[in-house]
PDB file of C-alpha atoms in Angstrom:
ATOM      1  CA  MET A   1       0.000   0.000   0.000  1.00 50.00           C
ATOM      2  CA  ALA A   2       1.350   3.432  -0.898  1.00 50.00           C
ATOM      3  CA  ASP A   3       2.733   5.658   1.838  1.00 49.00           C
ATOM      4  CA  MET A   4       0.753   8.701   2.925  1.00 48.00           C
ATOM      5  CA  THR A   5       3.439  11.063   1.673  1.00 51.00           C
ATOM      6  CA  ASP A   6       7.201  11.448   1.612  1.00 52.00           C
ATOM      7  CA  MET A   7       8.535  13.837   4.237  1.00 46.00           C
ATOM      8  CA  THR A   8      10.755  15.422   1.573  1.00 65.00           C
ATOM      9  CA  ASP A   9       7.822  16.198  -0.713  1.00 79.00           C
ATOM     10  CA  GLN A  10       6.790  19.779  -1.335  1.00 91.00           C
ATOM     11  CA  PHE A  11       3.067  18.990  -1.026  1.00 95.00           C
ATOM     12  CA  ASP A  12       1.098  16.809   1.364  1.00 95.00           C
ATOM     13  CA  MET A  13      -0.610  14.142  -0.752  1.00 96.00           C
ATOM     14  CA  THR A  14      -2.186  12.228   2.138  1.00 96.00           C
ATOM     15  CA  VAL A  15      -5.744  12.596   0.803  1.00 97.00           C
ATOM     16  CA  THR A  16      -4.763  11.518  -2.699  1.00 97.00           C
ATOM     17  CA  TYR A  17      -2.921   8.418  -1.496  1.00 97.00           C
ATOM     18  CA  ALA A  18      -5.792   7.603   0.876  1.00 97.00           C
ATOM     19  CA  MET A  19      -8.174   7.714  -2.091  1.00 98.00           C
ATOM     20  CA  HIS A  20      -5.906   5.493  -4.178  1.00 98.00           C
ATOM     21  CA  ASN A  21      -5.616   2.957  -1.366  1.00 97.00           C
ATOM     22  CA  ALA A  22      -9.386   2.974  -0.822  1.00 98.00           C
ATOM     23  CA  LEU A  23      -9.945   2.318  -4.520  1.00 98.00           C
ATOM     24  CA  ARG A  24      -7.470  -0.573  -4.390  1.00 97.00           C
ATOM     25  CA  ARG A  25      -9.313  -1.999  -1.393  1.00 96.00           C
ATOM     26  CA  GLU A  26     -12.609  -1.853  -3.243  1.00 94.00           C
ATOM     27  CA  LEU A  27     -11.138  -3.501  -6.325  1.00 93.00           C
ATOM     28  CA  ARG A  28     -10.174  -6.467  -4.156  1.00 91.00           C
ATOM     29  CA  LEU A  29     -13.693  -6.559  -2.709  1.00 88.00           C
ATOM     30  CA  LEU A  30     -15.225  -6.256  -6.174  1.00 86.00           C
ATOM     31  CA  ASP A  31     -13.192  -9.248  -7.270  1.00 80.00           C
ATOM     32  CA  ARG A  32     -14.454 -11.313  -4.340  1.00 78.00           C
ATOM     33  CA  ALA A  33     -18.047 -10.134  -4.694  1.00 75.00           C
ATOM     34  CA  THR A  34     -18.077 -11.074  -8.370  1.00 70.00           C
ATOM     35  CA  VAL A  35     -17.030 -14.613  -7.466  1.00 64.00           C
ATOM     36  CA  ARG A  36     -19.820 -14.825  -4.858  1.00 62.00           C
ATOM     37  CA  ALA A  37     -22.445 -13.370  -7.183  1.00 56.00           C
ATOM     38  CA  GLY A  38     -23.442 -16.811  -8.420  1.00 59.00           C
ATOM     39  CA  PRO A  39     -24.957 -17.257 -11.853  1.00 63.00           C
ATOM     40  CA  ASP A  40     -25.823 -13.560 -12.298  1.00 72.00           C
ATOM     41  CA  PRO A  41     -22.832 -11.207 -11.835  1.00 70.00           C
ATOM     42  CA  ARG A  42     -25.115  -8.237 -12.439  1.00 77.00           C
ATOM     43  CA  ASN A  43     -26.072  -8.491  -8.773  1.00 79.00           C
ATOM     44  CA  VAL A  44     -22.680  -7.032  -7.853  1.00 81.00           C
ATOM     45  CA  LEU A  45     -23.467  -3.913  -9.874  1.00 82.00           C
ATOM     46  CA  ARG A  46     -26.642  -3.324  -7.858  1.00 81.00           C
ATOM     47  CA  THR A  47     -24.898  -3.125  -4.487  1.00 86.00           C
ATOM     48  CA  ALA A  48     -24.139  -0.190  -2.219  1.00 89.00           C
ATOM     49  CA  GLY A  49     -20.463  -1.075  -2.615  1.00 91.00           C
ATOM     50  CA  TRP A  50     -20.601  -0.511  -6.356  1.00 92.00           C
ATOM     51  CA  GLN A  51     -22.458   2.785  -5.954  1.00 91.00           C
ATOM     52  CA  LEU A  52     -19.959   4.089  -3.392  1.00 94.00           C
ATOM     53  CA  PHE A  53     -17.043   2.977  -5.531  1.00 96.00           C
ATOM     54  CA  ARG A  54     -18.469   4.732  -8.579  1.00 95.00           C
ATOM     55  CA  ARG A  55     -19.164   7.952  -6.670  1.00 95.00           C
ATOM     56  CA  ALA A  56     -15.702   8.061  -5.125  1.00 97.00           C
ATOM     57  CA  LEU A  57     -13.946   7.308  -8.413  1.00 97.00           C
ATOM     58  CA  HIS A  58     -15.950   9.992 -10.211  1.00 96.00           C
ATOM     59  CA  ALA A  59     -15.226  12.570  -7.498  1.00 96.00           C
ATOM     60  CA  HIS A  60     -11.511  11.833  -7.619  1.00 97.00           C
ATOM     61  CA  HIS A  61     -11.073  11.637 -11.384  1.00 97.00           C
ATOM     62  CA  SER A  62     -13.265  14.647 -12.132  1.00 97.00           C
ATOM     63  CA  ALA A  63     -11.246  16.769  -9.686  1.00 97.00           C
ATOM     64  CA  GLU A  64      -8.013  15.684 -11.373  1.00 97.00           C
ATOM     65  CA  ASP A  65      -9.433  16.305 -14.847  1.00 97.00           C
ATOM     66  CA  ASP A  66     -10.772  19.746 -13.951  1.00 97.00           C
ATOM     67  CA  ALA A  67      -8.141  21.132 -11.584  1.00 97.00           C
ATOM     68  CA  LEU A  68      -4.923  19.089 -11.556  1.00 97.00           C
ATOM     69  CA  TRP A  69      -4.140  18.049 -15.122  1.00 97.00           C
ATOM     70  CA  PRO A  70      -4.716  21.531 -16.644  1.00 97.00           C
ATOM     71  CA  ALA A  71      -2.449  23.092 -14.010  1.00 97.00           C
ATOM     72  CA  LEU A  72       0.192  20.446 -14.580  1.00 97.00           C
ATOM     73  CA  ARG A  73      -0.046  20.862 -18.351  1.00 96.00           C
ATOM     74  CA  GLN A  74       0.533  24.609 -17.908  1.00 95.00           C
ATOM     75  CA  ALA A  75       3.496  24.017 -15.617  1.00 95.00           C
ATOM     76  CA  LEU A  76       5.033  21.523 -18.067  1.00 95.00           C
ATOM     77  CA  HIS A  77       4.960  23.904 -21.028  1.00 93.00           C
ATOM     78  CA  GLY A  78       8.158  23.438 -23.016  1.00 92.00           C
ATOM     79  CA  ARG A  79       8.820  19.969 -21.577  1.00 95.00           C
ATOM     80  CA  PRO A  80       7.409  17.646 -24.275  1.00 94.00           C
ATOM     81  CA  LEU A  81       8.660  14.395 -22.776  1.00 93.00           C
ATOM     82  CA  SER A  82       7.005  15.126 -19.451  1.00 94.00           C
ATOM     83  CA  LEU A  83       3.819  16.207 -21.221  1.00 95.00           C
ATOM     84  CA  VAL A  84       3.663  12.797 -22.895  1.00 95.00           C
ATOM     85  CA  ARG A  85       3.586  11.182 -19.445  1.00 94.00           C
ATOM     86  CA  LEU A  86       0.638  13.373 -18.477  1.00 96.00           C
ATOM     87  CA  GLU A  87      -1.141  12.701 -21.749  1.00 96.00           C
ATOM     88  CA  ALA A  88      -0.865   8.953 -21.144  1.00 96.00           C
ATOM     89  CA  ILE A  89      -2.606   9.380 -17.785  1.00 97.00           C
ATOM     90  CA  GLU A  90      -5.371  11.439 -19.412  1.00 97.00           C
ATOM     91  CA  VAL A  91      -5.885   8.685 -21.991  1.00 97.00           C
ATOM     92  CA  GLU A  92      -6.233   6.163 -19.161  1.00 97.00           C
ATOM     93  CA  HIS A  93      -8.857   8.347 -17.470  1.00 97.00           C
ATOM     94  CA  ALA A  94     -10.859   8.478 -20.691  1.00 97.00           C
ATOM     95  CA  ALA A  95     -10.578   4.722 -21.217  1.00 96.00           C
ATOM     96  CA  LEU A  96     -11.764   3.994 -17.677  1.00 97.00           C
ATOM     97  CA  ALA A  97     -14.708   6.374 -18.145  1.00 96.00           C
ATOM     98  CA  ARG A  98     -15.719   4.578 -21.350  1.00 96.00           C
ATOM     99  CA  LEU A  99     -15.434   1.237 -19.574  1.00 94.00           C
ATOM    100  CA  LEU A 100     -17.764   2.393 -16.799  1.00 94.00           C
ATOM    101  CA  GLU A 101     -20.222   3.643 -19.420  1.00 94.00           C
ATOM    102  CA  ALA A 102     -20.089   0.239 -21.108  1.00 92.00           C
ATOM    103  CA  ILE A 103     -20.869  -1.443 -17.772  1.00 90.00           C
ATOM    104  CA  ASP A 104     -23.863   0.860 -17.267  1.00 88.00           C
ATOM    105  CA  GLN A 105     -25.131   0.194 -20.778  1.00 88.00           C
ATOM    106  CA  ALA A 106     -24.744  -3.553 -20.408  1.00 85.00           C
ATOM    107  CA  LEU A 107     -26.565  -3.470 -17.071  1.00 84.00           C
ATOM    108  CA  ALA A 108     -29.481  -1.631 -18.675  1.00 84.00           C
ATOM    109  CA  ASP A 109     -29.621  -4.019 -21.656  1.00 83.00           C
ATOM    110  CA  PRO A 110     -31.702  -7.129 -20.890  1.00 80.00           C
ATOM    111  CA  ASP A 111     -30.156  -8.865 -23.895  1.00 80.00           C
ATOM    112  CA  ALA A 112     -26.566  -8.400 -22.757  1.00 78.00           C
ATOM    113  CA  GLY A 113     -24.954 -11.761 -22.178  1.00 75.00           C
ATOM    114  CA  LEU A 114     -23.858 -12.568 -18.639  1.00 75.00           C
ATOM    115  CA  PRO A 115     -20.226 -13.344 -19.627  1.00 80.00           C
ATOM    116  CA  LEU A 116     -19.921  -9.724 -20.737  1.00 83.00           C
ATOM    117  CA  PHE A 117     -20.198  -8.497 -17.133  1.00 81.00           C
ATOM    118  CA  GLY A 118     -17.323 -10.650 -15.981  1.00 79.00           C
ATOM    119  CA  GLU A 119     -15.222  -9.397 -18.874  1.00 86.00           C
ATOM    120  CA  LEU A 120     -16.047  -5.745 -18.210  1.00 89.00           C
ATOM    121  CA  THR A 121     -15.516  -5.865 -14.454  1.00 87.00           C
ATOM    122  CA  GLY A 122     -12.283  -7.800 -14.954  1.00 88.00           C
ATOM    123  CA  SER A 123     -11.064  -5.136 -17.352  1.00 93.00           C
ATOM    124  CA  LEU A 124     -11.994  -2.442 -14.841  1.00 94.00           C
ATOM    125  CA  VAL A 125     -10.070  -4.134 -12.028  1.00 93.00           C
ATOM    126  CA  THR A 126      -6.979  -4.650 -14.175  1.00 95.00           C
ATOM    127  CA  GLY A 127      -7.137  -1.228 -15.807  1.00 97.00           C
ATOM    128  CA  LEU A 128      -7.700   0.803 -12.652  1.00 97.00           C
ATOM    129  CA  ARG A 129      -5.015  -1.026 -10.689  1.00 97.00           C
ATOM    130  CA  GLY A 130      -2.510  -0.294 -13.421  1.00 97.00           C
ATOM    131  CA  HIS A 131      -3.647   3.302 -13.710  1.00 98.00           C
ATOM    132  CA  LEU A 132      -3.246   4.027  -9.997  1.00 98.00           C
ATOM    133  CA  ARG A 133       0.273   2.623 -10.007  1.00 98.00           C
ATOM    134  CA  HIS A 134       1.165   4.500 -13.206  1.00 97.00           C
ATOM    135  CA  GLU A 135      -0.155   7.775 -11.822  1.00 97.00           C
ATOM    136  CA  GLU A 136       1.842   7.431  -8.605  1.00 97.00           C
ATOM    137  CA  GLU A 137       5.057   6.476 -10.354  1.00 96.00           C
ATOM    138  CA  ALA A 138       4.983   8.747 -13.405  1.00 94.00           C
ATOM    139  CA  VAL A 139       2.895  11.811 -12.580  1.00 94.00           C
ATOM    140  CA  PHE A 140       2.990  12.422  -8.843  1.00 95.00           C
ATOM    141  CA  PRO A 141       6.735  13.204  -8.995  1.00 95.00           C
ATOM    142  CA  LEU A 142       5.961  15.812 -11.661  1.00 95.00           C
ATOM    143  CA  VAL A 143       3.301  17.338  -9.422  1.00 96.00           C
ATOM    144  CA  GLN A 144       5.839  17.663  -6.613  1.00 96.00           C
ATOM    145  CA  ALA A 145       8.487  19.086  -8.943  1.00 95.00           C
ATOM    146  CA  VAL A 146       6.678  21.695 -11.038  1.00 95.00           C
ATOM    147  CA  LEU A 147       3.336  22.758  -9.537  1.00 96.00           C
ATOM    148  CA  SER A 148       3.059  25.997  -7.599  1.00 96.00           C
ATOM    149  CA  LYS A 149       1.631  26.085  -4.082  1.00 95.00           C
ATOM    150  CA  GLU A 150      -1.417  27.953  -5.417  1.00 96.00           C
ATOM    151  CA  GLN A 151      -2.062  25.340  -8.113  1.00 97.00           C
ATOM    152  CA  TRP A 152      -1.843  22.465  -5.647  1.00 97.00           C
ATOM    153  CA  GLU A 153      -4.073  24.195  -3.115  1.00 96.00           C
ATOM    154  CA  ARG A 154      -6.693  24.871  -5.796  1.00 97.00           C
ATOM    155  CA  PHE A 155      -6.744  21.195  -6.697  1.00 97.00           C
ATOM    156  CA  GLY A 156      -7.105  20.348  -3.007  1.00 96.00           C
ATOM    157  CA  ARG A 157     -10.118  22.638  -2.707  1.00 96.00           C
ATOM    158  CA  VAL A 158     -11.794  21.184  -5.795  1.00 97.00           C
ATOM    159  CA  HIS A 159     -11.111  17.627  -4.655  1.00 96.00           C
ATOM    160  CA  ALA A 160     -12.532  18.397  -1.202  1.00 95.00           C
ATOM    161  CA  GLN A 161     -15.639  19.956  -2.750  1.00 95.00           C
ATOM    162  CA  ARG A 162     -16.293  16.867  -4.883  1.00 95.00           C
ATOM    163  CA  ILE A 163     -16.103  14.670  -1.770  1.00 95.00           C
ATOM    164  CA  GLU A 164     -18.025  17.134   0.415  1.00 92.00           C
ATOM    165  CA  ALA A 165     -21.092  16.776  -1.784  1.00 87.00           C
ATOM    166  CA  ASP A 166     -21.533  13.233  -0.408  1.00 94.00           C
ATOM    167  CA  ALA A 167     -19.326  13.395   2.688  1.00 95.00           C
ATOM    168  CA  ALA A 168     -21.604  11.360   4.972  1.00 96.00           C
ATOM    169  CA  ARG A 169     -21.094   8.353   2.699  1.00 94.00           C
ATOM    170  CA  LEU A 170     -17.706   8.956   1.134  1.00 97.00           C
ATOM    171  CA  LEU A 171     -15.608   9.888   4.161  1.00 97.00           C
ATOM    172  CA  PRO A 172     -16.304   6.666   6.112  1.00 97.00           C
ATOM    173  CA  TRP A 173     -15.763   4.743   2.872  1.00 97.00           C
ATOM    174  CA  LEU A 174     -12.487   6.568   2.216  1.00 97.00           C
ATOM    175  CA  LEU A 175     -11.134   5.868   5.712  1.00 97.00           C
ATOM    176  CA  ASP A 176     -12.271   2.249   6.013  1.00 96.00           C
ATOM    177  CA  GLY A 177      -9.194   0.388   7.250  1.00 94.00           C
ATOM    178  CA  ALA A 178      -6.930   3.459   7.131  1.00 96.00           C
ATOM    179  CA  ALA A 179      -4.273   3.950   9.800  1.00 96.00           C
ATOM    180  CA  ASP A 180      -5.220   6.318  12.626  1.00 95.00           C
ATOM    181  CA  GLU A 181      -2.593   8.820  11.486  1.00 96.00           C
ATOM    182  CA  THR A 182      -3.988   8.838   7.963  1.00 96.00           C
ATOM    183  CA  ALA A 183      -7.593   9.128   9.166  1.00 96.00           C
ATOM    184  CA  ALA A 184      -6.750  12.086  11.392  1.00 96.00           C
ATOM    185  CA  ALA A 185      -4.892  13.860   8.585  1.00 96.00           C
ATOM    186  CA  VAL A 186      -7.677  13.279   6.054  1.00 97.00           C
ATOM    187  CA  LEU A 187     -10.415  14.460   8.404  1.00 96.00           C
ATOM    188  CA  ALA A 188      -8.393  17.561   9.265  1.00 95.00           C
ATOM    189  CA  GLN A 189      -8.139  18.422   5.570  1.00 94.00           C
ATOM    190  CA  LEU A 190     -11.627  17.483   4.378  1.00 94.00           C
ATOM    191  CA  LEU A 191     -13.997  18.081   7.279  1.00 93.00           C
ATOM    192  CA  PRO A 192     -14.510  21.143   9.486  1.00 92.00           C
ATOM    193  CA  GLU A 193     -13.577  20.416  13.092  1.00 93.00           C
ATOM    194  CA  SER A 194     -17.159  21.165  14.120  1.00 93.00           C
ATOM    195  CA  ALA A 195     -18.315  18.152  12.059  1.00 94.00           C
ATOM    196  CA  HIS A 196     -15.805  15.625  13.406  1.00 95.00           C
ATOM    197  CA  ARG A 197     -18.198  14.529  16.172  1.00 95.00           C
ATOM    198  CA  THR A 198     -20.904  13.904  13.548  1.00 96.00           C
ATOM    199  CA  TYR A 199     -18.474  11.728  11.628  1.00 97.00           C
ATOM    200  CA  VAL A 200     -17.608   9.698  14.726  1.00 95.00           C
ATOM    201  CA  ASP A 201     -21.127   9.432  16.167  1.00 97.00           C
ATOM    202  CA  ARG A 202     -23.247   9.056  13.040  1.00 97.00           C
ATOM    203  CA  TRP A 203     -21.502   8.654   9.704  1.00 97.00           C
ATOM    204  CA  GLN A 204     -18.914   6.051  10.614  1.00 95.00           C
ATOM    205  CA  PRO A 205     -21.298   3.810  12.625  1.00 96.00           C
ATOM    206  CA  ALA A 206     -23.879   3.912   9.820  1.00 94.00           C
ATOM    207  CA  TYR A 207     -21.233   2.887   7.313  1.00 94.00           C
ATOM    208  CA  ALA A 208     -19.971   0.117   9.598  1.00 93.00           C
ATOM    209  CA  MET A 209     -23.477  -1.402   9.693  1.00 91.00           C
ATOM    210  CA  LEU A 210     -23.657  -1.640   5.907  1.00 87.00           C
ATOM    211  CA  ASP A 211     -22.722  -4.884   4.175  1.00 85.00           C
ATOM    212  CA  GLN A 212     -21.892  -2.877   1.109  1.00 87.00           C
ATOM    213  CA  TRP A 213     -21.289  -5.711  -1.351  1.00 85.00           C
ATOM    214  CA  ASP A 214     -24.502  -7.542  -0.380  1.00 78.00           C
ATOM    215  CA  PRO A 215     -27.138  -6.987  -3.121  1.00 70.00           C
ATOM    216  CA  ARG A 216     -29.816  -6.884  -0.402  1.00 65.00           C
ATOM    217  CA  ALA A 217     -28.195  -3.971   1.460  1.00 59.00           C
ATOM    218  CA  ASP A 218     -29.651  -0.507   1.063  1.00 52.00           C
ATOM    219  CA  LEU A 219     -27.369   2.466   0.430  1.00 47.00           C
ATOM    220  CA  ALA A 220     -29.898   4.622   2.310  1.00 47.00           C
ATOM    221  CA  VAL A 221     -28.492   3.130   5.523  1.00 42.00           C
ATOM    222  CA  THR A 222     -25.494   5.440   5.104  1.00 42.00           C
ATOM    223  CA  ARG A 223     -27.589   8.587   4.906  1.00 43.00           C
ATOM    224  CA  PRO A 224     -27.255  10.998   7.832  1.00 38.00           C
TER     225      PRO A 224
END
């Protein structure tokens, strides 16, 4: 699992690494849930776990697309080899988005063959795992090297806003299994101190009660 951040880094990337590690955790759970789904793997795509995974991935990738990659592209002007590394990441984002759209379309199509769902979810697991590793190895060092403090802080605000829109669900999901140090750092960055008691007393217990990859579970259980 990736470290929270390197002490020599210019920017604190704790939230970003926490999101990556949460996505990796869910990919492992998705793999297991697909095996348990029995003869109809579509059941996995009707679970609270799938909905939370989709929401978190969209929040994270949309924040990067809207606030991080444009800033990084600007900062890399005149460095064509580094720009190619960023462009490869952007291509991966687009491919993952198309894959999720294909899953949605297949789920809505009663004539879609069941083997297709296994193929699509398998491609998602493989593709997203590779993308997260590629992003950390190829692009995060560029972020640390060339972005300004203002550019990084703007991305942090946008990322926080995308999570804040569904914080009661996404924050407990994000911190599921995280080390205490990571959880404290993430909450300090993403949640006003006045809301920390709400997280502890209401949001986290509601999430803990949810068997998120059980098709019978109701995502409404996580609502405040």
